[in-house]
Every structure is written in C-alpha cells, then in structure tokens.
PDB file of C-alpha atoms in Angstrom:
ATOM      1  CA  UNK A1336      12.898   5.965  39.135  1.00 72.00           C
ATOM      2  CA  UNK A1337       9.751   6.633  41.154  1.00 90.00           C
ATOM      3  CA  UNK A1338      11.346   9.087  44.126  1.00 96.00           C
ATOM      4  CA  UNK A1339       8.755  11.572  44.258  1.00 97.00           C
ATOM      5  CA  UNK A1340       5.009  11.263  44.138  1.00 98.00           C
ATOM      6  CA  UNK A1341       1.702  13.605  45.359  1.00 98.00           C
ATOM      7  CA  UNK A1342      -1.344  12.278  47.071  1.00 96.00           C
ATOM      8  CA  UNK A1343      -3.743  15.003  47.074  1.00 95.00           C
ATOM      9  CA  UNK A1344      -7.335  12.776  48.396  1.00 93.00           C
ATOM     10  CA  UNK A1345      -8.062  12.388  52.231  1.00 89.00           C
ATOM     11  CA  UNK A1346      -8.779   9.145  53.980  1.00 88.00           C
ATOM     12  CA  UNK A1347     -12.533   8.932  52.809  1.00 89.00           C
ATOM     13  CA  UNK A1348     -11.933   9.736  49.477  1.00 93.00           C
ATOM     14  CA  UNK A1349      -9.720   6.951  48.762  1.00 94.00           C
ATOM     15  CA  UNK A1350     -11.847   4.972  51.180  1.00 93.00           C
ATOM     16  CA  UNK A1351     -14.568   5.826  48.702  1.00 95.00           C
ATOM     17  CA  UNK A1352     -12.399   5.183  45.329  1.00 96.00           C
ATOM     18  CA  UNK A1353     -11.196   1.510  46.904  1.00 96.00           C
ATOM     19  CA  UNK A1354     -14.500   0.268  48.229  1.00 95.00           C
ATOM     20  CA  UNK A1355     -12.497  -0.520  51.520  1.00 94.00           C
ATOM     21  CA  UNK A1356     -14.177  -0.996  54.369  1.00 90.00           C
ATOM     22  CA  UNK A1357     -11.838  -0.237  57.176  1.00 88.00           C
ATOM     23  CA  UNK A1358      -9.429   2.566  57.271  1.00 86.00           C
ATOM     24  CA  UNK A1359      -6.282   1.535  60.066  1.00 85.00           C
ATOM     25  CA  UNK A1360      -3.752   3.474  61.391  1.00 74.00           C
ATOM     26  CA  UNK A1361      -4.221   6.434  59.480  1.00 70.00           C
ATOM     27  CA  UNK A1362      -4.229   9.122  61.822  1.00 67.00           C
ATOM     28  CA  UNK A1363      -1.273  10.815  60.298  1.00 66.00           C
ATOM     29  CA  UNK A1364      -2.438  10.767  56.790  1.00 82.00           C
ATOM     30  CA  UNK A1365      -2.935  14.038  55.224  1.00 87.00           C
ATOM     31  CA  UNK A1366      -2.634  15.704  52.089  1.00 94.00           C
ATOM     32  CA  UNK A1367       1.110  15.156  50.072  1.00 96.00           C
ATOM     33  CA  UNK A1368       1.443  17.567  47.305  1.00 97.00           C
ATOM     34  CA  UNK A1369       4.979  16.840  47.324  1.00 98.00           C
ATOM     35  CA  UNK A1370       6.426  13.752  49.109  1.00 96.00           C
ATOM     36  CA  UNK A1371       9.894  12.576  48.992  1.00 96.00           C
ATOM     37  CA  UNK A1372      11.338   9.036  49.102  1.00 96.00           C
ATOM     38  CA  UNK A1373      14.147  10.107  51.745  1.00 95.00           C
ATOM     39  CA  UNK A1374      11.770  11.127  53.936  1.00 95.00           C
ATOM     40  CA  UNK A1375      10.476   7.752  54.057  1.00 94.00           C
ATOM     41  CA  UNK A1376       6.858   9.209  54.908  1.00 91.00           C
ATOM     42  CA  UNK A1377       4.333   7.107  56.053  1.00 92.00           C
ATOM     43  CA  UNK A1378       1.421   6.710  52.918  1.00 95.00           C
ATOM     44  CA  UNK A1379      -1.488   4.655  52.677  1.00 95.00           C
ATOM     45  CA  UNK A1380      -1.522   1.433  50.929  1.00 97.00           C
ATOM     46  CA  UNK A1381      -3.839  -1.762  50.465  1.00 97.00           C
ATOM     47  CA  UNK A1382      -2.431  -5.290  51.274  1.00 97.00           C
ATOM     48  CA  UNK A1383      -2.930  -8.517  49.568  1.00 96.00           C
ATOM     49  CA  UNK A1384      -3.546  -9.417  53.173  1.00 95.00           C
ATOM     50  CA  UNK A1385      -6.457  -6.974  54.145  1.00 95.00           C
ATOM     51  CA  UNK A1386      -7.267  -5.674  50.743  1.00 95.00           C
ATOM     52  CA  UNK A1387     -10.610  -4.387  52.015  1.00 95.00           C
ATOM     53  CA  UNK A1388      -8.330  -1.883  54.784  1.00 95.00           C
ATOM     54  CA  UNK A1389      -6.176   1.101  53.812  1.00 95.00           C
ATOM     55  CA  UNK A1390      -3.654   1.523  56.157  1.00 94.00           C
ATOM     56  CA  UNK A1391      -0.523   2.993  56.801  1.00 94.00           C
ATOM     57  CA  UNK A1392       2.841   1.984  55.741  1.00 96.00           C
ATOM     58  CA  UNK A1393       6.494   3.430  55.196  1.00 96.00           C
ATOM     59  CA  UNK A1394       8.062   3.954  52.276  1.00 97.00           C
ATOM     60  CA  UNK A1395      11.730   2.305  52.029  1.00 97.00           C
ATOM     61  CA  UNK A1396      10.911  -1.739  52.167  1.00 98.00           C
ATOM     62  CA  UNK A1397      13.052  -3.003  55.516  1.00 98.00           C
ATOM     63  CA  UNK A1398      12.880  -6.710  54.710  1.00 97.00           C
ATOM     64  CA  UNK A1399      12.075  -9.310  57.612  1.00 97.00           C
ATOM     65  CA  UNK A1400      15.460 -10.638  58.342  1.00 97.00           C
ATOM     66  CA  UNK A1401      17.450  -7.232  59.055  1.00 97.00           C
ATOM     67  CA  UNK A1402      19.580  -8.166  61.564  1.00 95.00           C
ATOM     68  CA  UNK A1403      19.056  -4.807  63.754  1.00 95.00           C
ATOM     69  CA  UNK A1404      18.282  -1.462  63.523  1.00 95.00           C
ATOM     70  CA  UNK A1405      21.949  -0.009  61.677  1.00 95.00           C
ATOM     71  CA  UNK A1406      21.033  -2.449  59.542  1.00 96.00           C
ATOM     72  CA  UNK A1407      17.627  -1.736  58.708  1.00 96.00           C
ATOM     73  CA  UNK A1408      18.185   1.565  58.328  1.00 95.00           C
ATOM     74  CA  UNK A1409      21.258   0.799  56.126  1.00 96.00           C
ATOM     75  CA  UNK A1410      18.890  -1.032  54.070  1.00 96.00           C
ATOM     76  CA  UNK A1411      15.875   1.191  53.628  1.00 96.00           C
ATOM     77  CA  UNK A1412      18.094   3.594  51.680  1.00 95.00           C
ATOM     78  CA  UNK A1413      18.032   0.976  49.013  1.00 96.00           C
ATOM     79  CA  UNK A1414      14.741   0.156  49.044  1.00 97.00           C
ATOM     80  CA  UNK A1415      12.616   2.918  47.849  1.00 97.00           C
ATOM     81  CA  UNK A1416      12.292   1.647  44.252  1.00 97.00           C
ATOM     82  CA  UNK A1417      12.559  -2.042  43.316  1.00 97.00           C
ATOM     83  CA  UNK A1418      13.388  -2.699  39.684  1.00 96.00           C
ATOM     84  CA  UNK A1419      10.555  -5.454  38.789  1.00 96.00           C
ATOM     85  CA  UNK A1420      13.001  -7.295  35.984  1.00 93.00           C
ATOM     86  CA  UNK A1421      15.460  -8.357  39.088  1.00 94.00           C
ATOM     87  CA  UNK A1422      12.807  -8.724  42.507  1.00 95.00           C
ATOM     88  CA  UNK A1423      12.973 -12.619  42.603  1.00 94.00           C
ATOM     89  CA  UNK A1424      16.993 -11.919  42.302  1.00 93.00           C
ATOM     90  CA  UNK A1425      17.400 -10.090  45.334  1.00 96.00           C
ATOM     91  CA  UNK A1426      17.081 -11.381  48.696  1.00 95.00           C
ATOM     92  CA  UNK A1427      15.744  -7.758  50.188  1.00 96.00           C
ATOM     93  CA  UNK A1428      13.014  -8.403  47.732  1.00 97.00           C
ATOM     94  CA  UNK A1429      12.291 -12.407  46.790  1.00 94.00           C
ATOM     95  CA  UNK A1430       9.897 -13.078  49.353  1.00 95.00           C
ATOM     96  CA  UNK A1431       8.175  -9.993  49.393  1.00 96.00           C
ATOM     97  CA  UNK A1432       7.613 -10.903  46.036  1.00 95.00           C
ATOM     98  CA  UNK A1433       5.934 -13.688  46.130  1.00 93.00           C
ATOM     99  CA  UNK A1434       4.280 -13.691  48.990  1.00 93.00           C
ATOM    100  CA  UNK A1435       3.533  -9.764  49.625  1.00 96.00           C
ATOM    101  CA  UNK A1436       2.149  -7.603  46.904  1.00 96.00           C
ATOM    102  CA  UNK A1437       0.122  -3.735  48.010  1.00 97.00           C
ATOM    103  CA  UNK A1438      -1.324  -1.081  45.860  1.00 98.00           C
ATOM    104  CA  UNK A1439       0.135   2.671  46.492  1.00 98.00           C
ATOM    105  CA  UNK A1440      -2.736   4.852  45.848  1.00 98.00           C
ATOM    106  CA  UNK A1441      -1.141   8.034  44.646  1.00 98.00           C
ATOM    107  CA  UNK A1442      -2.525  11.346  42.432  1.00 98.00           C
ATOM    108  CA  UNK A1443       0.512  11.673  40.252  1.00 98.00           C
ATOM    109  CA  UNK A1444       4.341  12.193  40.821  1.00 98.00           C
ATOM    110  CA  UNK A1445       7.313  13.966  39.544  1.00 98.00           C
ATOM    111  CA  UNK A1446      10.408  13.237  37.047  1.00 97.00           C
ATOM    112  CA  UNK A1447      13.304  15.322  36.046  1.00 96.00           C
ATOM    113  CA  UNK A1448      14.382  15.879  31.874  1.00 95.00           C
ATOM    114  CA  UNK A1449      17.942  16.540  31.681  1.00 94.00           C
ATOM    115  CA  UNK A1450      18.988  18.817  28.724  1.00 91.00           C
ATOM    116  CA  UNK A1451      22.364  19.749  28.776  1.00 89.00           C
ATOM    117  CA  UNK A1452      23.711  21.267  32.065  1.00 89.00           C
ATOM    118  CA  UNK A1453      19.581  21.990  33.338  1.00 92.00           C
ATOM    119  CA  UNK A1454      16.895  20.108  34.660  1.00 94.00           C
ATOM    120  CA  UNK A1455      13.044  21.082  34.554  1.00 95.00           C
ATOM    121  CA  UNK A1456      10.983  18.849  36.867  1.00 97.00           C
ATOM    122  CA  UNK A1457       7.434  17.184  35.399  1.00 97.00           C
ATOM    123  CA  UNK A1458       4.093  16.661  37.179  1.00 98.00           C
ATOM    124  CA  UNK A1459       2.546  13.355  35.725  1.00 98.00           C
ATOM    125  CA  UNK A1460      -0.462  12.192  36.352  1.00 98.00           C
ATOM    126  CA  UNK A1461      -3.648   9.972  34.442  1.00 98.00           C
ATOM    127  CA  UNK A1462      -6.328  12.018  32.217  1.00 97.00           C
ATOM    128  CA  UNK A1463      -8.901  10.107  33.515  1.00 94.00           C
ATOM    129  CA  UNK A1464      -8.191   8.752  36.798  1.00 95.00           C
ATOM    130  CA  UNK A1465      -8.085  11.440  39.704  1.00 96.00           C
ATOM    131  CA  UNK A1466      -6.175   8.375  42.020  1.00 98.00           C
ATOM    132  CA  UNK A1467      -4.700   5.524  40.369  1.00 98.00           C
ATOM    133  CA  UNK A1468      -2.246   2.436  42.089  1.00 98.00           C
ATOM    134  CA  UNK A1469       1.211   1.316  41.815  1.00 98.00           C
ATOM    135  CA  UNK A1470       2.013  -1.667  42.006  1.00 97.00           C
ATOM    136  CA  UNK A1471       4.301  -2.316  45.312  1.00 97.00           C
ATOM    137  CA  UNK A1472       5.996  -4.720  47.666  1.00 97.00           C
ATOM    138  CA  UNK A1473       5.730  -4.842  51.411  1.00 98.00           C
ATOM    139  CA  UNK A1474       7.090  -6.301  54.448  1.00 98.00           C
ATOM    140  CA  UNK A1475       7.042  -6.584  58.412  1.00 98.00           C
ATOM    141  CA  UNK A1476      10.131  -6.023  60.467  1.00 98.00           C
ATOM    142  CA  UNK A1477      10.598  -6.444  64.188  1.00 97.00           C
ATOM    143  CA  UNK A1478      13.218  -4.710  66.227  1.00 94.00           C
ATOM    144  CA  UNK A1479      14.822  -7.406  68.410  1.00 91.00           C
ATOM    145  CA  UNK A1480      16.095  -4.920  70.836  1.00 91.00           C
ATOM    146  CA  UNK A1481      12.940  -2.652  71.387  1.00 93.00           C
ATOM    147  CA  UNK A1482      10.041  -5.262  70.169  1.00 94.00           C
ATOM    148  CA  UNK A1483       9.409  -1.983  67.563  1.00 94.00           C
ATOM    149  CA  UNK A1484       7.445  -3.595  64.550  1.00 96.00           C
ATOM    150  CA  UNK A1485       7.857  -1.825  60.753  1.00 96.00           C
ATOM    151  CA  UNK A1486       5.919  -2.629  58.272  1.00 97.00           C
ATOM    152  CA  UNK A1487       7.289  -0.708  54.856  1.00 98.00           C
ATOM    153  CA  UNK A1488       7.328  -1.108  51.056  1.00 98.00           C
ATOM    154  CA  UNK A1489       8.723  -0.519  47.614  1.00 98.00           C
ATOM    155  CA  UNK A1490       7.778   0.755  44.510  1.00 98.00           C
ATOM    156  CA  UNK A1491       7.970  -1.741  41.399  1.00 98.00           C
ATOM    157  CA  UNK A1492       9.770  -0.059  38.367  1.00 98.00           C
ATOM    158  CA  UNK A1493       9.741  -0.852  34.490  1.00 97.00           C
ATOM    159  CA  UNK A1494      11.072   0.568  31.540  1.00 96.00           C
ATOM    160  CA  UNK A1495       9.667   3.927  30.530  1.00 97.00           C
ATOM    161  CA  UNK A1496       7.006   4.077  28.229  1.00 97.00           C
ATOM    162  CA  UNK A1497       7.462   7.140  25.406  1.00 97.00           C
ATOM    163  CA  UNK A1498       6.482   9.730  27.413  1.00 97.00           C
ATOM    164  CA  UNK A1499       8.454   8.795  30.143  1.00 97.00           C
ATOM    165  CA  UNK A1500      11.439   8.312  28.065  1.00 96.00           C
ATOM    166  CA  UNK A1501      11.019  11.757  26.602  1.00 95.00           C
ATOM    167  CA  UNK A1502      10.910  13.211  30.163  1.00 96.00           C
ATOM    168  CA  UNK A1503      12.619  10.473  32.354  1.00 95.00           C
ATOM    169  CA  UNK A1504      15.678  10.898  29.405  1.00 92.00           C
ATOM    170  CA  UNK A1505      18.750  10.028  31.925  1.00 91.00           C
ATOM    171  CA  UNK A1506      17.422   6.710  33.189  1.00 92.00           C
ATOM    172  CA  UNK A1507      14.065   6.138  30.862  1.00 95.00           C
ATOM    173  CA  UNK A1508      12.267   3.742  34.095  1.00 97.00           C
ATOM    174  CA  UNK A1509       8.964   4.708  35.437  1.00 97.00           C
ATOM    175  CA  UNK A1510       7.152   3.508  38.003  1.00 98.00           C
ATOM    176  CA  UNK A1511       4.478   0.246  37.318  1.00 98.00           C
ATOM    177  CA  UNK A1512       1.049   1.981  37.006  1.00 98.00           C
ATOM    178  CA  UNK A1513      -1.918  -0.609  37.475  1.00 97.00           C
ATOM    179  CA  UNK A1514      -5.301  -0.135  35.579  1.00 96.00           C
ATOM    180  CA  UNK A1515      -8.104  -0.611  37.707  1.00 96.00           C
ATOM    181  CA  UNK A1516      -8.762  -4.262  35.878  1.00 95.00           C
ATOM    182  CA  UNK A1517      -5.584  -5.255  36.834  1.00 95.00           C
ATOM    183  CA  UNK A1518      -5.382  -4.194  40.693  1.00 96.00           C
ATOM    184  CA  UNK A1519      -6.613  -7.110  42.125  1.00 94.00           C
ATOM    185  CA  UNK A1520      -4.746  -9.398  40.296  1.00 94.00           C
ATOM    186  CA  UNK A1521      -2.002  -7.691  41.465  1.00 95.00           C
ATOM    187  CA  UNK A1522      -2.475  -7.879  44.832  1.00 94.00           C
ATOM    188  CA  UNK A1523      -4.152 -11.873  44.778  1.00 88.00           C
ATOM    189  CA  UNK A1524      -2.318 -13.784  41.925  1.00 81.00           C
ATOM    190  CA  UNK A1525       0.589 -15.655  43.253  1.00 71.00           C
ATOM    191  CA  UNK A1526       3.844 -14.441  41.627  1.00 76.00           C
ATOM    192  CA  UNK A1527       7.368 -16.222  40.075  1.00 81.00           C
ATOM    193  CA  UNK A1528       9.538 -14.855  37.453  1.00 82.00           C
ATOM    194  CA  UNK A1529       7.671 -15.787  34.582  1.00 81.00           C
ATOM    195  CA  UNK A1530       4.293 -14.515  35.517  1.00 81.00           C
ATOM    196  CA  UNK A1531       5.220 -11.301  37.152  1.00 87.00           C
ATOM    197  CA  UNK A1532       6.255 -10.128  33.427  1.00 86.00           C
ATOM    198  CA  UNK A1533       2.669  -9.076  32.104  1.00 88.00           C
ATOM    199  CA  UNK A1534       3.083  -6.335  34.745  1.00 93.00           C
ATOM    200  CA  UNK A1535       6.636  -5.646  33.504  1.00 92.00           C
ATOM    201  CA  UNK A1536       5.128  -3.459  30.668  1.00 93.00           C
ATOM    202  CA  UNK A1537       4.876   0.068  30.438  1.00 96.00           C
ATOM    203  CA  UNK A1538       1.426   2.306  30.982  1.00 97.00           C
ATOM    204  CA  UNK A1539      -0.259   3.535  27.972  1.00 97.00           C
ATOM    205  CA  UNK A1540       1.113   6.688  27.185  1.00 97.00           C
ATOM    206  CA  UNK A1541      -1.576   7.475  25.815  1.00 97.00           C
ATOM    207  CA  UNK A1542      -3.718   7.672  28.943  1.00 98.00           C
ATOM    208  CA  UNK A1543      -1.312   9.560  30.869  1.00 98.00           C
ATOM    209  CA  UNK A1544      -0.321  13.720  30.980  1.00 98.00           C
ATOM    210  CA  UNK A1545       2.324  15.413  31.938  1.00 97.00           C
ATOM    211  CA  UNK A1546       3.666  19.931  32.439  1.00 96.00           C
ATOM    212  CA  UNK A1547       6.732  21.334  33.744  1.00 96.00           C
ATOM    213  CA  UNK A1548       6.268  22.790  37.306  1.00 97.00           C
ATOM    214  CA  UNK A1549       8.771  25.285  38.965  1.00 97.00           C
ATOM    215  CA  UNK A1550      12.229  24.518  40.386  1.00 95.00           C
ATOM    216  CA  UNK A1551      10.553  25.605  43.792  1.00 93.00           C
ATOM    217  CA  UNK A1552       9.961  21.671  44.167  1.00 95.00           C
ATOM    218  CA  UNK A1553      13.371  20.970  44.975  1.00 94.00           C
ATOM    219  CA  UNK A1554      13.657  23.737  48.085  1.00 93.00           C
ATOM    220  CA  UNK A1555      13.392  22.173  51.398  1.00 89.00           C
ATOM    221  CA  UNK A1556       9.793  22.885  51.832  1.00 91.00           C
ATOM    222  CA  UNK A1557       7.986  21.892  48.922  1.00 96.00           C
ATOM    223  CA  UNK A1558       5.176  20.042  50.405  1.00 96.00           C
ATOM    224  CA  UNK A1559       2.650  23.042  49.494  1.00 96.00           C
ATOM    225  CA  UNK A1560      -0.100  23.542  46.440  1.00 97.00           C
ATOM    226  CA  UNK A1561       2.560  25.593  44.365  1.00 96.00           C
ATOM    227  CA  UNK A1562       4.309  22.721  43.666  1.00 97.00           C
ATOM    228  CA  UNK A1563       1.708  21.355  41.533  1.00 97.00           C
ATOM    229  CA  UNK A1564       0.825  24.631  39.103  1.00 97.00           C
ATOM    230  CA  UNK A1565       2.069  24.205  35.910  1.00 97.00           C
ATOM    231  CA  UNK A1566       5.337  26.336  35.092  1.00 96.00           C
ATOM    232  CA  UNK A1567       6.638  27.830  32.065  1.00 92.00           C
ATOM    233  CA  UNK A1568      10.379  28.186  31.492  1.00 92.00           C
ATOM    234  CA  UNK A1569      11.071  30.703  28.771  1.00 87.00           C
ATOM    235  CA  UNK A1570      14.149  28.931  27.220  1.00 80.00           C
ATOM    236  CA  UNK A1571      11.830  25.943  27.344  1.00 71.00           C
ATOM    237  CA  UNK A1572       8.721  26.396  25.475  1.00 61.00           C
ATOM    238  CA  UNK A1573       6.981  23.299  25.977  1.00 52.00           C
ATOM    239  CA  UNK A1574       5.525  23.262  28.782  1.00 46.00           C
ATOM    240  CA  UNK A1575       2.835  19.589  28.422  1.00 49.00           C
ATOM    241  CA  UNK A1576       3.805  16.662  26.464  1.00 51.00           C
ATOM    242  CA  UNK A1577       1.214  14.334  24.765  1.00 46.00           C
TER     243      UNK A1577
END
C-alpha cells in the first residue's frame, strides 16, 4: 500500500513543474521528507475541477454522504489507499470515481521488505522525474453541525510491478504512478469499470529506483532530511535494487 510518501519541492516549484496558474490554500505547505497517512496531513493536489490550481487537500478520502463527524472520522481511517480493481464497488469510493479524479504530486515514498522476523524500509522514487503524480480520488464533505467543509482524497493502488514485488514482498501493491502523457487524461477522461483498467497497470520498473534508508523512519519524529540518506544494513548487503 501507499502509506508513506516525501514531497521535498515548495509551492513554486511544483507551480513551475504543473504549469498551474493559481496556487490556493497553501499556506501550510512545506517541505515532507517523511509524511504519514495517519496523520492525515494536508498535501497539495490538482483537481479535474481546477486543474490549472494546486491546492490543498487531506489525505484520508471522507466521502460526501458521512452522516456526521464520528462518522467521518470513522471513515477516513479506511480511506487512505483505494484499491483501483474494486473503486466503482464501494460506495466510499463510486462517485468519486467517476466524477472526481486529482493528481498527488509527490518526490518519492517509502515501502517495507519483510525477511523473516525484520523489516528494512525503501526510499523509491523515478530516475528521471524529480516530482511525478499519483493518480487519486477526491471529495467534499460538509459538517452538518458546524457548516465545517473537508475536502480529502485517496490514493489509487495496483498490483506491484517487479520491483515493488521484490520490496513490497508481504502485500506486492504499489501505488498508481502516472507518466506525464497520461496526467491529464487522468484527471479529464470520464471513468467506468472498463476504462479505468489502462491505469490499472503497473509503472515501468524500469524507470523507477529504489535504497534502504535507516529504521530512524519509523521513530515518532521522522519528518527530517535523515530520513531520506541511503542506509546500509550489514546483514543486508544490498542496499539499491534495479
């Protein structure tokens, strides 16, 4: 699954790498080295709606009929990752989408490979692409109580291409990496089960790189530039794959 990602570029820079035009709401937005799905952070993303604005979203997709806060909350724990073989069979997800489709503009993330009783964390990322987009959901939710207006998303997951089986061994999913030929179709094609599979396959391996980083990325605070120096564990000598 996708449950921890980096986003090392400030507002202007991705500004710069998405042509926008606007930037909204992003105030908060500063550097994630290591970002964590539970937090449910805010991070930038680019609608299908105002695909010329980044803006600010949260991550955990509360869908529009949550009856009230418990229950959003109760359902943003969910929510993180959305599994793109099953989106038009869930109802947190079905309308969303078809109708609601962002990019996540992100600078690479982090996977766990289990062998035996241990676990070394990964740092992947693109060899030629300093930020690249995955493909995600979104959706607007209004408190009924306190007029307080949400708007969050998910990320789409696939099966795991080879080098994301190798490292991702316990559940072999990644997330679904866009090319930059394929990011607007993403985000203005409309979507049903059929033709939502040609973005059901995997990334080319072969455009993607990946080194084992230190354990210190599961301490509390990990959001700092160690977490993204490459790590060698002496019982485990290979430390980059492909």
């Amino acid at each position: 699954m996708c449950y921890h990602l980096s986003r090392v570029a400030y507002a202007e820079r991705l500004k710069e790498r998405y042509r926008a035009k606007q930037l909204k709401k992003t105030e908060q937005l500063e550097l994630i080295y290591h970002g964590k799905a539970f937090d449910y952070l805010p991070l930038p993303v680019i609608t299908n709606t105002e695909p010329d604005t980044i803006q600010l979203m949260h991550w955990g997709l509360i869908p529009s009929w949550a009856a009230n806060h418990d229950k959003a909350i109760e359902l943003r724990g969910s929510t993180p990752n959305a599994r793109i073989e099953t989106i038009f069979k869930l109802d947190s997800y079905k309308e969303p989408a078809r109708k609601r489709h962002c990019l996540i503009p992100i600078t690479g993330f982090f996977e766990w490979k289990h062998i035996k009783s241990k676990t070394y964390p990964y740092y992947i990322h693109l060899k030629d692409q300093e930020i690249f987009s995955l493909a995600g959901i979104w959706d607007i939710w209004t408190d009924k109580q306190t007029g307080e207006v949400k708007e969050t998303f998910s990320i789409l997951t696939t099966d795991a291409n080879p080098l994301m089986a190798e490292i991702h061994n316990s559940k072999k999913r990644m997330p679904v990496i866009l090319s930059k030929e394929t990011e607007l179709d993403w985000l203005q094609k409309g979507f049903d089960e059929t033709t939502i599979d040609s973005f059901a396959k995997p990334f080319d391996e072969n455009k993607m790189t990946a080194y084992t980083v230190s354990r210190k990325i599961s301490e509390k605070d990990s959001n700092t530039p160690d977490v993204l120096k490459p790590y060698n564990y002496p019982e485990f000598n290979q430390t980059s794959l492909f």
